[in-house]
Backbone as a ProteinNet text record, in pm:
[ID]
protein_1_A
[PRIMARY]
XXXXXXXXXXXXXXXXXXXXXXXXXXXXXXXXXXXXXXXXXXXXXXXXXXXXXXXXXXXXXXXXXXXXXXXXXXXXXXXXXXXXXXXXXXXXXXXXXXXXXXXXXXXXXXXXXXXXXXXX
[TERTIARY]
-4920.2	-4862.7	-5003	-4893	-5024.4	-5108.4	-5272.6	-5346.8	-5489.3	-5524	-5642.4	-5728.1	-5830	-5908.5	-5839	-5763	-5700	-5542.9	-5544.9	-5402.8	-5456.7	-5557.2	-5624.3	-5600.8	-5689.5	-5736.9	-5576.1	-5502.6	-5385.8	-5265	-5232.5	-5138.1	-4990.7	-4948	-4778.5	-4782.6	-4908.1	-4896.6	-4870.6	-4910.6	-4908.7	-4942.4	-5145.4	-5197.9	-5158.9	-5174.8	-5182.1	-5081.4	-4972.6	-4827.1	-4869.3	-4910.5	-4949.6	-5020.6	-5134.9	-5241.5	-5141.9	-5032.7	-4997.4	-4905	-4851.9	-4763.6	-4848.8	-4903.6	-4989.8	-4995	-4954.5	-4914.9	-5031.9	-5083.3	-5240.8	-5161	-5251.5	-5169.7	-5269.8	-5210.3	-5284	-5271.6	-5394.3	-5422.5	-5406.5	-5286.4	-5273.5	-5271.8	-5309.9	-5374.1	-5507	-5578.1	-5717.2	-5781.1	-5764.1	-5836.8	-5717.3	-5595.7	-5565.7	-5403	-5396.5	-5234.4	-5268.5	-5418.9	-5409.3	-5459	-5520.1	-5657.1	-5827.2	-5906.1	-5964.3	-6075.4	-6041.8	-6054.7	-6181.2	-6085.6	-6146.5	-6248.1	-6249.5	-6406.1	-6469.4	-6484	-6559.2	-6510.4	-6474.3	-6471.9	-6614.6	-6641.4	-6792.6	-6789.1	-6697.9	-6681.5	-6771.4	-6659	-6694.7	-6841.2	-6898.6	-6986	-7093.2	-7113.1	-7173.7	-7282.8	-7197.7	-7150.2	-7247	-7214.3	-7284.8	-7346.3	-7385.6	-7526.6	-7619.7	-7613	-7717.7	-7693.1	-7676.2	-7682.5	-7654.7	-7722	-7686.9	-7539.9	-7444.3	-7316.6	-7225.2	-7076	-6997.2	-6929.9	-6824.1	-6802.4	-6630	-6638.6	-6503.6	-6532	-6626.7	-6716.5	-6709.9	-6749.2	-6740.5	-6605.8	-6488.6	-6396.6	-6309.5	-6338.7	-6311.4	-6413.7	-6514.9	-6571.3	-6510.2	-6475.1	-6428.2	-6292.1	-6220	-6087.5	-6129.5	-6240.7	-6313.5	-6375.5	-6415.1	-6451.1	-6365.5	-6224.5	-6111.6	-5992.2	-6160	-6047.7	-5884.7	-5838.1	-5736.4	-5778.2	-5723.7	-5753.5	-5717	-5784.8	-5724.4	-5716.5	-5659.2	-5652.5	-5702.8	-5710.2	-5782.3	-5762.7	-5743.1	-5730.8	-5786	-5834.5	-5943.6	-5931.3	-5952.5	-5930	-6123.3	-6202.6	-6339.3	-6440.7	-6521	-6570.4	-6653.3	-6722.2	-6840	-6726.5	-6666	-6565.4	-6526.3	-6479.6	-6467.4	-6571.6	-6694.4	-6818.2	-6874.5	-6876.7	-6825.7	-6774.8	-6659	-6580.9	-6578.7	-6697	-6718.4	-6835.6	-6909.6	-7055.3	-6988.8	-6915.3	-6891.1	-6930.2	-6964.1	-6947.9	-7114.1	-7173.5	-7350.2	-7400.9	-7310.8	-7367.3	-7316.1	-7270.9	-7204.5	-7218	-7106.9	-7105.5	-7162.3	-7253.6	-7252.4	-7204	-7158.1	-7089	-7070.6	-7134.1	-7114.4	-7049.5	-7061.1	-6932.2	-6827.4	-6862.2	-6678	-6607.9	-6636.7	-6590.7	-6584.6	-6645.8	-6596	-6515.6	-6499.7	-6387.3	-6225.4	-6260.5	-6156.4	-6080.1	-6137.4	-6065.3	-6039.2	-6132	-6060.8	-5890.5	-5851.9	-5689.1	-5647.5	-5762.1	-5744.4	-5745.8	-5664.7	-5516.3	-5498.8	-5376.1	-5292.8	-5198.2	-5104.2	-5026	-4980.7	-4844.7	-4776.2	-4774.1	-4763	-4776	-4617.2	-4659.8	-4554.8	-4442.9	-4390.8	-4269.3	-4170.2	-4230.3	-4162.9	-4145.8	-3972.4	-3903.6	-3815.9	-3818.5	-3677.5	-3555.2	-3444.7	-3332.9	-3256.7	-3284.6	-3226.1	-3354.9	-3463.8	-3519.5	-3472.4	-3413.2	-3384	-3286.6	-3294.1	-3170.1	-3189.3	-2994.7	-2939	-2824.8
4529.5	4413.3	4348.4	4279.6	4254.6	4171.7	4145.6	4061.2	4084.9	3916.5	3964.7	3768.5	3794.1	3618.8	3552.8	3444.2	3362.5	3282.4	3387.8	3367.1	3305.9	3295.7	3252.1	3327.5	3316	3416.6	3480.4	3339.3	3402.6	3302	3397.6	3325.8	3357.5	3209.5	3206.7	3207.1	3186.3	3283.7	3469.9	3475	3623.6	3679.3	3682.6	3692.2	3693.2	3532.3	3531	3585.8	3567.4	3651.8	3778.5	3855.4	3983.8	4024.7	3948.9	3980.7	3907.8	3818.4	3789.2	3860.2	3973.4	4087.2	4200.5	4242.8	4333.7	4478.7	4382.9	4454.7	4442.2	4572	4596.2	4544.7	4399.8	4399.2	4508.8	4565.7	4640.1	4587.4	4552.2	4503.1	4641.5	4650.8	4754.8	4739.6	4601.5	4586.3	4426.9	4431.7	4420.1	4311.6	4389.5	4369.8	4234.5	4196.1	4162.8	4186.3	4115.2	4092	4200.7	4267.5	4308.8	4240.3	4172.8	4083.2	4090.4	4105.1	4110.1	3981.5	3988	3798.7	3880	3912.2	3935.5	4082.8	4112	4233.9	4180.5	4117	4071.8	3900.9	3851.5	3685.8	3606.5	3496.2	3467.4	3432.1	3325.4	3366.3	3522.9	3601.5	3721.9	3768.1	3783	3840.8	3710.6	3632.3	3510	3590.5	3618.4	3632.1	3777	3842	3993	4038.7	3929.2	3922.8	3944.8	3835	3773.2	3912.3	3983.4	4108.8	4258.2	4226.2	4348.5	4478.4	4337.7	4444.5	4347.4	4484.7	4411.7	4326.2	4287.1	4139.3	4240.1	4326.7	4428.6	4383.5	4429	4473.9	4356.2	4224.3	4142.7	4088.9	4167.3	4138.9	4254.4	4333.7	4394.4	4429.8	4378.2	4313.2	4198.3	4107	3928	3975.4	4125.3	4137.1	4194.1	4280.4	4380.9	4299.5	4152.3	4069.1	3988.3	3969.2	3943.6	4034.6	4126.6	4301.5	4298.5	4276.3	4350.2	4529.6	4605.3	4708	4703	4779.5	4778.2	4955.9	4946.4	5046.1	5079.4	5151.8	5151.2	5233.1	5222.5	5321.1	5353.1	5449.8	5448.5	5597.7	5621.2	5759.5	5768.9	5707.5	5666.6	5726	5841.9	5843.4	5746.9	5699.5	5560.6	5419	5464.4	5319.1	5368.6	5470.4	5524.9	5520.2	5522.6	5568.7	5415.1	5331	5164.9	5100.3	5165.2	5110.5	5108.6	5255.7	5243.9	5181.3	5106.1	5087.2	4923.5	4929.5	4745.3	4745.5	4841.2	4808.8	4774.7	4830.1	4815.4	4700.4	4578.1	4451.3	4303.1	4202.4	4108.4	3967	3952.7	3761.8	3667.7	3551.7	3515	3397	3244.7	3203.2	3112.2	3006.4	2984.7	3075.4	3180.5	3234.3	3301.7	3306.5	3305.7	3248	3066.4	3001.7	2953.1	2990.3	2991.9	3052	3194.1	3273.2	3232.1	3159.8	3172.2	3065.4	2994.2	2869.7	2883.5	2939.5	3035.4	3027.9	2946.1	2987.1	3036.9	3074.8	3255.1	3305.7	3464.3	3420.2	3424.4	3292.6	3279.2	3397.6	3403.2	3492.1	3451.9	3542.3	3543.4	3722.4	3700.3	3912.3	3880.6	4037.3	4111.6	4108.7	4058.6	4114.3	4065.2	3922.6	3779.6	3776.6	3842.2	3825.4	3724.1	3732.5	3603	3602.9	3576.7	3650.3	3640.3	3589.8	3615	3722.1	3756.5	3945.3	4059.3	4017.4	4123	4222.6	4318.1	4452.7	4498.4	4517.8	4625.4	4737.8
6765.5	6725	6659	6520.1	6452.9	6529.8	6556.4	6585.8	6535	6503	6409	6438.4	6406.2	6375.9	6253.8	6292.2	6209.1	6310.1	6404.2	6463.2	6626.6	6606.8	6742.7	6812.9	6961.5	7129.1	7171.2	7196.6	7216.6	7153.9	7053.6	6948.1	7050.4	7017.7	7064.8	7192.6	7286	7460.1	7455.2	7327.7	7385.1	7448.5	7443.7	7506.8	7679.8	7715.2	7882.8	7942.1	7876.5	7929.3	7938.5	7806.2	7813.3	8010.7	7969.8	8117.1	8252.7	8249.4	8381.2	8417.8	8275.8	8338.5	8326.3	8340.6	8313	8221.9	8091.2	8008.3	7949.2	7891.6	7732.1	7621.3	7592.8	7383.3	7316.2	7207.7	7109.7	6996.6	6924.9	6799.9	6669.5	6615.9	6557.8	6384.8	6384.7	6198.1	6286.8	6290.9	6327.9	6208.1	6060.7	5963.6	5900.9	5952.4	5882.2	5776.4	5689.4	5628.7	5511.3	5484.3	5322.3	5246.8	5338	5253.7	5267	5232.4	5251.4	5284.5	5338.7	5435.1	5608	5636.7	5770.5	5724.3	5606.5	5570.6	5543.4	5371	5306.5	5325.6	5373.7	5318.4	5457.2	5395.3	5442.4	5559.6	5645.3	5790.3	5857.8	5882.2	5935.2	5854	5733.1	5606.7	5730.6	5708.5	5748.8	5878.6	5988	6130.1	6149.2	6078.7	6042.8	6004.8	5870.4	5850.3	5925.9	6056.2	6172.8	6244	6278.4	6319.4	6248.9	6173	6092.5	6071.2	6041.3	6073.1	5974.6	5916.8	5827.4	5896.6	5816.7	5866.2	5970.5	5919.2	5926	6074.3	6113.9	6266.9	6323.8	6244	6361.4	6387.8	6306.4	6313.8	6434.7	6429.1	6542.9	6678.9	6626.7	6823.4	6818.3	6749.7	6791.9	6924.9	6876.3	6934.1	7093.5	7072.5	7184.5	7291.3	7251.5	7350.8	7428.3	7342.7	7410.7	7486.6	7517.1	7548.6	7488.7	7373.2	7327.8	7231	7295.7	7253.3	7063.9	6984.4	6886.5	6782.1	6711.5	6654	6429.2	6425.4	6249.8	6220.6	6081.3	5989.1	5902.6	5824	5750.2	5653.8	5539.9	5468	5477.5	5502.9	5450.1	5618.7	5575.8	5715.1	5760.9	5604.9	5704.2	5696.9	5713	5792.2	5863.6	5934	6055.4	6158.9	6139.7	6195.1	6233.4	6070.5	6104.9	6224.3	6217.1	6363.4	6465.6	6512.1	6601.9	6645.9	6531.6	6598.6	6624.3	6699.6	6800	6910.9	6971.6	7124.8	7151.6	7081.1	7142.2	7131.7	7074.5	7060.3	7062.7	7069	7107.7	7038.2	7001.3	6948.9	7009	6978.7	7043.5	7088.9	7202.1	7217.4	7095.4	6998.4	6914.4	6784.3	6767.4	6704.1	6717.2	6889.7	6921.1	6917.1	6881.6	6904	6750.1	6669.7	6524.4	6489	6538.1	6532.6	6540.1	6700.5	6732.5	6694.4	6670.1	6574.7	6429.7	6382.5	6229.9	6246.8	6090	6111.8	6019.1	5901.3	5828.6	5798.8	5789.1	5750.6	5864.7	5858.2	5962.7	5986	6015.4	6079.9	6215	6299.3	6412.4	6508	6577.9	6644.1	6584.5	6507.8	6368.9	6483.3	6598.1	6667	6666.7	6624.8	6559.5	6474.9	6533.3	6375.3	6324	6270.5	6173.8	6172.5	6269.6	6194.3	6079.9	5963.7	5830.1	5788.2	5829.1	5763.9	5843.8	5978.5	6091.7	5998.6	5994.8	5923.5	6037.3	6069.7	6156.7	6097.5
[MASK]
++++++++++++++++++++++++++++++++++++++++++++++++++++++++++++++++++++++++++++++++++++++++++++++++++++++++++++++++++++++++

């Protein structure tokens, strides 16, 4: 499902529900909805700077620290290598709290369709 910073660590209770049923939730859109906020935005960039990492790496690491598997895509070998460089460091509890509290970019998990947009 679409899952990223800005939705909170348990949007609509989805993560806790999945955890209670033994379902692994996977984030397929971990860098947001096409904006650059989770790649170069001030929150993720400032946290990344303190670790020598990019904002995108911070966004991906936040998911890892919430035990959410993720998938990324890129045509850039450099970006793919950066995507893999998220496992040897950790966010501080203060950084994680700031990211948990972020409300932008907003969203809901992508499986939540509105009836007026469903095409049969």
